[in-house]
Each structure stands twice: as structure tokens, then as C-alpha cells.
Amino acid sequence: MIVKMVIPKQHGAWAMLLIPYILGIFASTFHLIHIPLFIGWFFLYLATYPLIMVVKGKKVPFYIKWALGYLAASFVFLTVVLVYDWQMVFFGLAMIPFFLLNIYFVKKKNERSLANDLFAICVFCIGGLASFYVSTESLTVEGWNIALFSFLYFAGSTFFIKSMIREKKNTRFKWWSWGYHAFVIFLLLFWKESWLWTLPYVPSLIRAIFLHGKKLSIVQLGIIEIVNSAFFLLLTTILL
């Protein structure tokens, strides 16, 4: 009998899982330890969905079984990483406050709030920091930049998706979304030494403005975000 895996339903989160981690590798140097680190990180992410279902009180025995299974798999691979460098445990500890905040929003039945999404993005950015640190054994400015670049991009995606679905009739939120995307461009123009660093974020600004109000399905929005994320990853990797 084929067992269907329990996986998170937030499809956009897969890009958040992958992109900061990949950028962390490109900003440093790939080592074999990146493989068990990613597998452990992957299973740790898978465990979050059943854990949240348990908090919600839905099919508790079923979801506890899956959560424990994922956590056990994660523990096996992350133990290899900790043997390699025990200080990697601090990245896991840094994620805990953000996960607890996510649990708080779930308990308050407000898990779709903007703040909750931003806290979740912080967790994925820490994954990028871990990817950078595991090969460099230090957190330089370049490593922190990876986390910041990722946060700026995915926060924009959050604004865009909400402005197209839950907040599509909220004029104030539309201006927040457009303002945020424009702010990122101006920030990078004045902060980075080259204007080229604005290029990974330009398509996000364009789609936020010109697609607002368009009747697009969830599938269409998903495809747009996949293409935009691939563009962001490609250009940021080149610039690194």
C-alpha cells in the first residue's frame, strides 16, 4: 500500500525553503556537509505542518505520528551536522522564538496575518545563514546580506499575494504593497555599490503594480511566483 506523505500546503514556502539555502551555498563554498544539513532542514520543515495541525486539535494522533517521524528523520541528519560543528545548534535555537510566534498566531486563529508570514520568512532566512556558516565557519556581512536579500524578496511576495487574494479590495493594503516594493528598490540603490542589485527586485515591483486588480486564479498566481522566484535566484546568484 502506498502511503501518502503529509506535506505543508503552503506551496510558496518551498521557494522560501530552497532559495536562501542555495544563496548561502553560492555566497560561500559547497561542502558535502551541506547535503545532510539540507536533508535535516527539509524534514524539520516538513514537521512544522503536522505540529501546527496538532496545535489546532485536528486528528491529533495522526498528525503527532507524522510530526515525530519527520522530527526523527531530521534529528538523524542534523546530528551529523552537529558532530561536524556543534555550534550549528545555535541556528536551531534562533528559529525557536519565531516558530513559537507562529504557534501563537495559530492559537489566536490569525495565522494568515502579515506579521505571522514575516516571522515565518525569518525562519527560512536563518536556514540561509546556516547554509553560509557551515562552510565558512563565520557570519560575515555577505552572510547576513543573504538573509536580508531573501527577506526583502519574500516579504514582497507576501504583500503581493495578499493584495491579490485576501486584501484585493483593500485600497490601503494595495498602497502598502506598492510602497514596499518601491522602497526595496530605493534602499538597494542607496545601500549597494552597484545599481545592478536592484534588478532581482524589479520584476516584483512591475507585477505588483500591473497585475493588481487582475482576475487571476491561484494556479496562475503560483506560476507567476515560481517564474519570479527563479528570476530572483538566477540574478542574485550571478551578482554574488
mmCIF file of C-alpha atoms in Angstrom, residues 90-237:
data_model
loop_
_atom_site.group_PDB
_atom_site.id
_atom_site.type_symbol
_atom_site.label_atom_id
_atom_site.label_comp_id
_atom_site.label_asym_id
_atom_site.label_seq_id
_atom_site.Cartn_x
_atom_site.Cartn_y
_atom_site.Cartn_z
ATOM 1 C CA PHE A 90 22.566 27.997 17.675
ATOM 2 C CA PHE A 91 20.804 28.339 14.331
ATOM 3 C CA GLY A 92 18.169 25.904 15.519
ATOM 4 C CA LEU A 93 17.794 27.798 18.777
ATOM 5 C CA ALA A 94 17.405 31.056 16.848
ATOM 6 C CA MET A 95 14.443 29.573 14.955
ATOM 7 C CA ILE A 96 12.507 28.611 18.084
ATOM 8 C CA PRO A 97 11.178 32.102 19.018
ATOM 9 C CA PHE A 98 9.820 32.614 15.504
ATOM 10 C CA PHE A 99 8.166 29.197 15.496
ATOM 11 C CA LEU A 100 6.585 29.940 18.881
ATOM 12 C CA LEU A 101 5.237 33.190 17.442
ATOM 13 C CA ASN A 102 3.740 31.187 14.561
ATOM 14 C CA ILE A 103 2.104 28.887 17.121
ATOM 15 C CA TYR A 104 0.730 31.945 18.929
ATOM 16 C CA PHE A 105 -0.948 33.183 15.748
ATOM 17 C CA VAL A 106 -2.373 29.709 15.128
ATOM 18 C CA LYS A 107 -3.836 29.614 18.635
ATOM 19 C CA LYS A 108 -5.344 33.066 18.017
ATOM 20 C CA LYS A 109 -6.759 31.786 14.700
ATOM 21 C CA ASN A 110 -4.914 34.573 12.927
ATOM 22 C CA GLU A 111 -2.284 32.542 11.099
ATOM 23 C CA ARG A 112 -2.854 34.382 7.799
ATOM 24 C CA SER A 113 -1.802 37.728 9.250
ATOM 25 C CA LEU A 114 1.049 39.643 7.636
ATOM 26 C CA ALA A 115 3.104 39.549 10.846
ATOM 27 C CA ASN A 116 2.851 35.771 11.049
ATOM 28 C CA ASP A 117 4.067 35.423 7.465
ATOM 29 C CA LEU A 118 7.015 37.727 8.126
ATOM 30 C CA PHE A 119 8.004 35.725 11.209
ATOM 31 C CA ALA A 120 7.914 32.547 9.121
ATOM 32 C CA ILE A 121 10.137 34.166 6.489
ATOM 33 C CA CYS A 122 12.682 34.917 9.233
ATOM 34 C CA VAL A 123 12.956 31.183 9.942
ATOM 35 C CA PHE A 124 13.773 30.430 6.304
ATOM 36 C CA CYS A 125 16.330 33.235 6.259
ATOM 37 C CA ILE A 126 18.051 31.637 9.250
ATOM 38 C CA GLY A 127 18.290 28.500 7.106
ATOM 39 C CA GLY A 128 20.227 30.589 4.577
ATOM 40 C CA LEU A 129 22.536 31.825 7.326
ATOM 41 C CA ALA A 130 23.163 28.231 8.408
ATOM 42 C CA SER A 131 23.975 27.259 4.824
ATOM 43 C CA PHE A 132 26.514 30.071 4.623
ATOM 44 C CA TYR A 133 28.060 29.428 8.034
ATOM 45 C CA VAL A 134 28.517 25.673 7.708
ATOM 46 C CA SER A 135 31.242 26.147 5.088
ATOM 47 C CA THR A 136 32.735 29.473 6.192
ATOM 48 C CA GLU A 137 32.505 28.936 9.984
ATOM 49 C CA SER A 138 31.775 32.646 10.320
ATOM 50 C CA LEU A 139 28.905 35.059 9.725
ATOM 51 C CA THR A 140 30.360 37.843 7.644
ATOM 52 C CA VAL A 141 28.490 40.785 6.143
ATOM 53 C CA GLU A 142 27.991 38.727 2.997
ATOM 54 C CA GLY A 143 26.252 36.011 5.005
ATOM 55 C CA TRP A 144 23.902 38.489 6.650
ATOM 56 C CA ASN A 145 23.239 40.024 3.245
ATOM 57 C CA ILE A 146 21.945 36.661 2.026
ATOM 58 C CA ALA A 147 19.390 36.629 4.817
ATOM 59 C CA LEU A 148 18.411 40.247 4.170
ATOM 60 C CA PHE A 149 18.120 39.839 0.383
ATOM 61 C CA SER A 150 15.911 36.789 0.902
ATOM 62 C CA PHE A 151 13.747 38.545 3.474
ATOM 63 C CA LEU A 152 13.248 41.602 1.252
ATOM 64 C CA TYR A 153 12.197 39.428 -1.658
ATOM 65 C CA PHE A 154 9.813 37.098 0.167
ATOM 66 C CA ALA A 155 8.241 39.903 2.161
ATOM 67 C CA GLY A 156 7.397 41.454 -1.211
ATOM 68 C CA SER A 157 5.855 38.169 -2.356
ATOM 69 C CA THR A 158 3.730 38.126 0.786
ATOM 70 C CA PHE A 159 2.489 41.653 0.135
ATOM 71 C CA PHE A 160 1.709 40.770 -3.485
ATOM 72 C CA ILE A 161 -0.205 37.550 -2.788
ATOM 73 C CA LYS A 162 -2.257 39.156 -0.034
ATOM 74 C CA SER A 163 -3.061 42.152 -2.248
ATOM 75 C CA MET A 164 -4.314 39.734 -4.917
ATOM 76 C CA ILE A 165 -6.398 37.467 -2.669
ATOM 77 C CA ARG A 166 -7.351 38.317 0.910
ATOM 78 C CA GLU A 167 -6.776 42.068 0.640
ATOM 79 C CA LYS A 168 -7.711 42.570 -3.006
ATOM 80 C CA LYS A 169 -10.444 45.059 -2.112
ATOM 81 C CA ASN A 170 -8.307 46.880 0.436
ATOM 82 C CA THR A 171 -7.025 50.059 -1.254
ATOM 83 C CA ARG A 172 -4.782 50.890 1.700
ATOM 84 C CA PHE A 173 -3.076 47.491 1.505
ATOM 85 C CA LYS A 174 -2.519 47.984 -2.235
ATOM 86 C CA TRP A 175 -0.532 51.128 -1.480
ATOM 87 C CA TRP A 176 1.374 49.335 1.265
ATOM 88 C CA SER A 177 2.328 46.664 -1.253
ATOM 89 C CA TRP A 178 3.379 49.112 -3.950
ATOM 90 C CA GLY A 179 5.181 51.289 -1.432
ATOM 91 C CA TYR A 180 7.098 48.339 -0.019
ATOM 92 C CA HIS A 181 8.279 47.172 -3.449
ATOM 93 C CA ALA A 182 9.372 50.697 -4.383
ATOM 94 C CA PHE A 183 11.125 51.105 -1.008
ATOM 95 C CA VAL A 184 13.221 47.982 -1.644
ATOM 96 C CA ILE A 185 14.399 49.355 -4.971
ATOM 97 C CA PHE A 186 15.379 52.724 -3.459
ATOM 98 C CA LEU A 187 17.027 51.023 -0.481
ATOM 99 C CA LEU A 188 19.279 48.958 -2.725
ATOM 100 C CA LEU A 189 20.074 51.949 -4.937
ATOM 101 C CA PHE A 190 21.499 53.860 -1.973
ATOM 102 C CA TRP A 191 22.858 50.913 0.001
ATOM 103 C CA LYS A 192 24.644 48.717 -2.542
ATOM 104 C CA GLU A 193 27.636 49.852 -4.546
ATOM 105 C CA SER A 194 26.018 48.944 -7.851
ATOM 106 C CA TRP A 195 22.530 49.641 -9.205
ATOM 107 C CA LEU A 196 22.592 46.109 -10.632
ATOM 108 C CA TRP A 197 21.476 44.842 -7.212
ATOM 109 C CA THR A 198 18.056 46.341 -7.862
ATOM 110 C CA LEU A 199 17.483 44.075 -10.881
ATOM 111 C CA PRO A 200 16.383 40.949 -8.944
ATOM 112 C CA TYR A 201 13.579 43.029 -7.396
ATOM 113 C CA VAL A 202 12.377 44.992 -10.434
ATOM 114 C CA PRO A 203 10.045 42.240 -11.748
ATOM 115 C CA SER A 204 8.416 42.089 -8.301
ATOM 116 C CA LEU A 205 7.616 45.806 -8.442
ATOM 117 C CA ILE A 206 6.276 45.523 -12.002
ATOM 118 C CA ARG A 207 3.988 42.573 -11.252
ATOM 119 C CA ALA A 208 2.762 44.165 -8.004
ATOM 120 C CA ILE A 209 1.600 47.251 -9.891
ATOM 121 C CA PHE A 210 0.402 45.923 -13.229
ATOM 122 C CA LEU A 211 -1.248 42.703 -12.037
ATOM 123 C CA HIS A 212 -3.188 44.298 -9.198
ATOM 124 C CA GLY A 213 -6.906 44.045 -9.806
ATOM 125 C CA LYS A 214 -6.490 41.364 -12.479
ATOM 126 C CA LYS A 215 -8.619 38.243 -12.064
ATOM 127 C CA LEU A 216 -6.003 35.539 -11.711
ATOM 128 C CA SER A 217 -6.529 32.050 -10.342
ATOM 129 C CA ILE A 218 -4.466 30.576 -7.522
ATOM 130 C CA VAL A 219 -2.673 28.395 -10.084
ATOM 131 C CA GLN A 220 -1.841 31.406 -12.250
ATOM 132 C CA LEU A 221 -0.523 33.328 -9.246
ATOM 133 C CA GLY A 222 1.557 30.309 -8.286
ATOM 134 C CA ILE A 223 3.126 30.096 -11.738
ATOM 135 C CA ILE A 224 3.897 33.822 -11.690
ATOM 136 C CA GLU A 225 5.627 33.471 -8.323
ATOM 137 C CA ILE A 226 7.618 30.434 -9.465
ATOM 138 C CA VAL A 227 8.924 32.319 -12.510
ATOM 139 C CA ASN A 228 9.640 35.427 -10.447
ATOM 140 C CA SER A 229 11.457 33.391 -7.789
ATOM 141 C CA ALA A 230 13.558 31.647 -10.426
ATOM 142 C CA PHE A 231 14.477 35.052 -11.882
ATOM 143 C CA PHE A 232 15.386 36.368 -8.439
ATOM 144 C CA LEU A 233 17.536 33.328 -7.682
ATOM 145 C CA LEU A 234 19.321 33.461 -11.032
ATOM 146 C CA LEU A 235 20.158 37.163 -10.936
ATOM 147 C CA THR A 236 21.136 37.184 -7.254
ATOM 148 C CA THR A 237 23.397 34.187 -7.816
#
